[in-house]
Amino acid sequence: MRINHTGEICAQALYAGQAATARNPEVKDDMQKASDEEIDHLAWCEQRLEELDSRPSLLNPFWYASSYAIGAIAGAAGDGWSLGFLKETENQVEAHLQDHLDQLPPEDARTHAILGQMKIDEAKHADMAEDAGAFDLPAPIKDLMSLTSKVMKVVAYRI
Ligand SMILES: [Fe+2]
Ligand SMILES: [Fe+2]
């Protein structure tokens, strides 16, 4: 759950960074809306962490700052690429959430409900990006994103 919480910090920061450098005002709005919805997800994860007597990652300020910077760079690359980046992020988050849902004990209904709703919302974000004209990112960039999120998961699990 700490990984999910850090993931939502990253998503929120990425999209805020992307909104800051977006060119088209509609794309800026879409990015900002997605970023705001990630804040809801963040609140749900934070609450669940507390209920489980756990704590968020101590490195969250670092995750936020680096994600915001990456988002701003993605935004500066142009709206089509930036939307493509958002879509790919959401696709990878959805796959991770499905993975986590598969591993959850079936009796943990509360976590199931939270992750299930998040997965629905992330799919909507990906569709939004697609409808707004997302470019398909080159495979090496997708691989790099997936590698980065793997590093984040390993570190956030521990610290
Ligand atoms: Fe989210
Ligand atoms: Fe999302």
GROMACS .gro file of C-alpha atoms and ligand atoms in nm:
model
  161
    1MET     CA    1   0.000   0.000   0.000
    2ARG     CA    2   0.298   0.227   0.059
    3ILE     CA    3   0.398   0.167  -0.304
    4ASN     CA    4   0.048   0.266  -0.421
    5HIS     CA    5   0.066   0.577  -0.207
    6THR     CA    6   0.404   0.678  -0.353
    7GLY     CA    7   0.271   0.595  -0.702
    8GLU     CA    8  -0.012   0.842  -0.653
    9ILE     CA    9   0.236   1.107  -0.533
   10CYS     CA   10   0.433   1.051  -0.854
   11ALA     CA   11   0.123   1.058  -1.076
   12GLN     CA   12  -0.006   1.375  -0.918
   13ALA     CA   13   0.337   1.544  -0.952
   14LEU     CA   14   0.391   1.423  -1.309
   15TYR     CA   15   0.058   1.560  -1.428
   16ALA     CA   16   0.099   1.888  -1.239
   17GLY     CA   17   0.438   1.926  -1.410
   18GLN     CA   18   0.284   1.839  -1.745
   19ALA     CA   19  -0.004   2.084  -1.689
   20ALA     CA   20   0.251   2.358  -1.611
   21THR     CA   21   0.425   2.319  -1.948
   22ALA     CA   22   0.125   2.215  -2.165
   23ARG     CA   23   0.060   2.442  -2.464
   24ASN     CA   24  -0.303   2.385  -2.555
   25PRO     CA   25  -0.536   2.517  -2.278
   26GLU     CA   26  -0.766   2.213  -2.313
   27VAL     CA   27  -0.475   1.975  -2.264
   28LYS     CA   28  -0.363   2.182  -1.966
   29ASP     CA   29  -0.714   2.146  -1.817
   30ASP     CA   30  -0.720   1.770  -1.878
   31MET     CA   31  -0.379   1.729  -1.714
   32GLN     CA   32  -0.482   1.936  -1.416
   33LYS     CA   33  -0.806   1.738  -1.377
   34ALA     CA   34  -0.619   1.407  -1.386
   35SER     CA   35  -0.370   1.546  -1.133
   36ASP     CA   36  -0.656   1.649  -0.901
   37GLU     CA   37  -0.811   1.301  -0.921
   38GLU     CA   38  -0.475   1.151  -0.824
   39ILE     CA   39  -0.498   1.359  -0.507
   40ASP     CA   40  -0.821   1.172  -0.422
   41HIS     CA   41  -0.639   0.844  -0.477
   42LEU     CA   42  -0.358   0.968  -0.259
   43ALA     CA   43  -0.602   1.041   0.024
   44TRP     CA   44  -0.757   0.694   0.000
   45CYS     CA   45  -0.413   0.527   0.009
   46GLU     CA   46  -0.303   0.743   0.300
   47GLN     CA   47  -0.612   0.653   0.500
   48ARG     CA   48  -0.570   0.282   0.428
   49LEU     CA   49  -0.202   0.299   0.530
   50GLU     CA   50  -0.306   0.448   0.861
   51GLU     CA   51  -0.572   0.182   0.913
   52LEU     CA   52  -0.304  -0.081   0.851
   53ASP     CA   53  -0.076   0.087   1.107
   54SER     CA   54   0.182   0.161   0.843
   55ARG     CA   55   0.336   0.484   0.717
   56PRO     CA   56   0.406   0.653   0.383
   57SER     CA   57   0.751   0.643   0.220
   58LEU     CA   58   0.998   0.878   0.388
   59LEU     CA   59   1.126   0.974   0.043
   60ASN     CA   60   0.795   1.117  -0.077
   61PRO     CA   61   0.930   1.476  -0.108
   62PHE     CA   62   1.201   1.334  -0.336
   63TRP     CA   63   0.945   1.134  -0.540
   64TYR     CA   64   0.730   1.444  -0.576
   65ALA     CA   65   1.015   1.672  -0.689
   66SER     CA   66   1.165   1.429  -0.939
   67SER     CA   67   0.823   1.339  -1.084
   68TYR     CA   68   0.729   1.705  -1.122
   69ALA     CA   69   1.056   1.767  -1.310
   70ILE     CA   70   0.999   1.466  -1.538
   71GLY     CA   71   0.640   1.585  -1.598
   72ALA     CA   72   0.758   1.934  -1.688
   73ILE     CA   73   1.008   1.789  -1.939
   74ALA     CA   74   0.738   1.561  -2.089
   75GLY     CA   75   0.509   1.864  -2.118
   76ALA     CA   76   0.782   2.065  -2.289
   77ALA     CA   77   0.822   1.790  -2.551
   78GLY     CA   78   0.480   1.891  -2.688
   79ASP     CA   79   0.119   1.804  -2.609
   80GLY     CA   80   0.100   1.488  -2.823
   81TRP     CA   81   0.404   1.334  -2.651
   82SER     CA   82   0.292   1.455  -2.312
   83LEU     CA   83  -0.050   1.291  -2.357
   84GLY     CA   84   0.130   0.978  -2.479
   85PHE     CA   85   0.337   0.982  -2.162
   86LEU     CA   86   0.024   1.014  -1.948
   87LYS     CA   87  -0.146   0.730  -2.135
   88GLU     CA   88   0.154   0.499  -2.096
   89THR     CA   89   0.185   0.591  -1.727
   90GLU     CA   90  -0.180   0.499  -1.671
   91ASN     CA   91  -0.144   0.173  -1.864
   92GLN     CA   92   0.148   0.073  -1.646
   93VAL     CA   93  -0.033   0.180  -1.327
   94GLU     CA   94  -0.338  -0.024  -1.430
   95ALA     CA   95  -0.122  -0.332  -1.484
   96HIS     CA   96   0.042  -0.280  -1.144
   97LEU     CA   97  -0.296  -0.239  -0.971
   98GLN     CA   98  -0.425  -0.557  -1.134
   99ASP     CA   99  -0.115  -0.737  -1.011
  100HIS     CA  100  -0.168  -0.611  -0.659
  101LEU     CA  101  -0.540  -0.699  -0.669
  102ASP     CA  102  -0.447  -1.054  -0.773
  103GLN     CA  103  -0.212  -1.087  -0.475
  104LEU     CA  104  -0.447  -0.940  -0.213
  105PRO     CA  105  -0.607  -1.172   0.038
  106PRO     CA  106  -0.974  -1.202  -0.071
  107GLU     CA  107  -1.094  -1.105   0.279
  108ASP     CA  108  -0.930  -0.760   0.250
  109ALA     CA  109  -1.246  -0.608   0.102
  110ARG     CA  110  -1.151  -0.254   0.190
  111THR     CA  111  -0.822  -0.255  -0.005
  112HIS     CA  112  -0.999  -0.435  -0.292
  113ALA     CA  113  -1.256  -0.154  -0.308
  114ILE     CA  114  -0.993   0.121  -0.308
  115LEU     CA  115  -0.766  -0.035  -0.568
  116GLY     CA  116  -1.064  -0.135  -0.783
  117GLN     CA  117  -1.193   0.222  -0.796
  118MET     CA  118  -0.843   0.356  -0.865
  119LYS     CA  119  -0.806   0.113  -1.154
  120ILE     CA  120  -1.134   0.238  -1.306
  121ASP     CA  121  -1.019   0.600  -1.274
  122GLU     CA  122  -0.673   0.527  -1.423
  123ALA     CA  123  -0.840   0.366  -1.724
  124LYS     CA  124  -1.048   0.683  -1.767
  125HIS     CA  125  -0.731   0.894  -1.757
  126ALA     CA  126  -0.574   0.677  -2.027
  127ASP     CA  127  -0.890   0.711  -2.241
  128MET     CA  128  -0.889   1.088  -2.190
  129ALA     CA  129  -0.530   1.105  -2.319
  130GLU     CA  130  -0.614   0.881  -2.613
  131ASP     CA  131  -0.917   1.096  -2.708
  132ALA     CA  132  -0.710   1.416  -2.677
  133GLY     CA  133  -0.462   1.287  -2.937
  134ALA     CA  134  -0.190   1.101  -2.746
  135PHE     CA  135   0.110   0.987  -2.955
  136ASP     CA  136   0.234   0.632  -2.909
  137LEU     CA  137   0.568   0.651  -2.726
  138PRO     CA  138   0.873   0.471  -2.867
  139ALA     CA  139   0.938   0.132  -2.702
  140PRO     CA  140   1.270   0.237  -2.535
  141ILE     CA  141   1.089   0.521  -2.354
  142LYS     CA  142   0.817   0.282  -2.233
  143ASP     CA  143   1.089   0.044  -2.110
  144LEU     CA  144   1.267   0.325  -1.931
  145MET     CA  145   0.940   0.427  -1.761
  146SER     CA  146   0.877   0.073  -1.649
  147LEU     CA  147   1.236   0.043  -1.518
  148THR     CA  148   1.198   0.371  -1.328
  149SER     CA  149   0.875   0.253  -1.165
  150LYS     CA  150   1.042  -0.078  -1.070
  151VAL     CA  151   1.319   0.116  -0.890
  152MET     CA  152   1.054   0.328  -0.718
  153LYS     CA  153   0.866   0.015  -0.604
  154VAL     CA  154   1.175  -0.152  -0.461
  155VAL     CA  155   1.285   0.161  -0.276
  156ALA     CA  156   0.937   0.270  -0.154
  157TYR     CA  157   0.871  -0.081  -0.021
  158ARG     CA  158   1.167  -0.040   0.216
  159ILE     CA  159   1.207   0.332   0.290
  160FE      FE  160  -0.422   0.738  -0.943
  161FE      FE  161  -0.455   0.831  -1.309
   0.00000   0.00000   0.00000
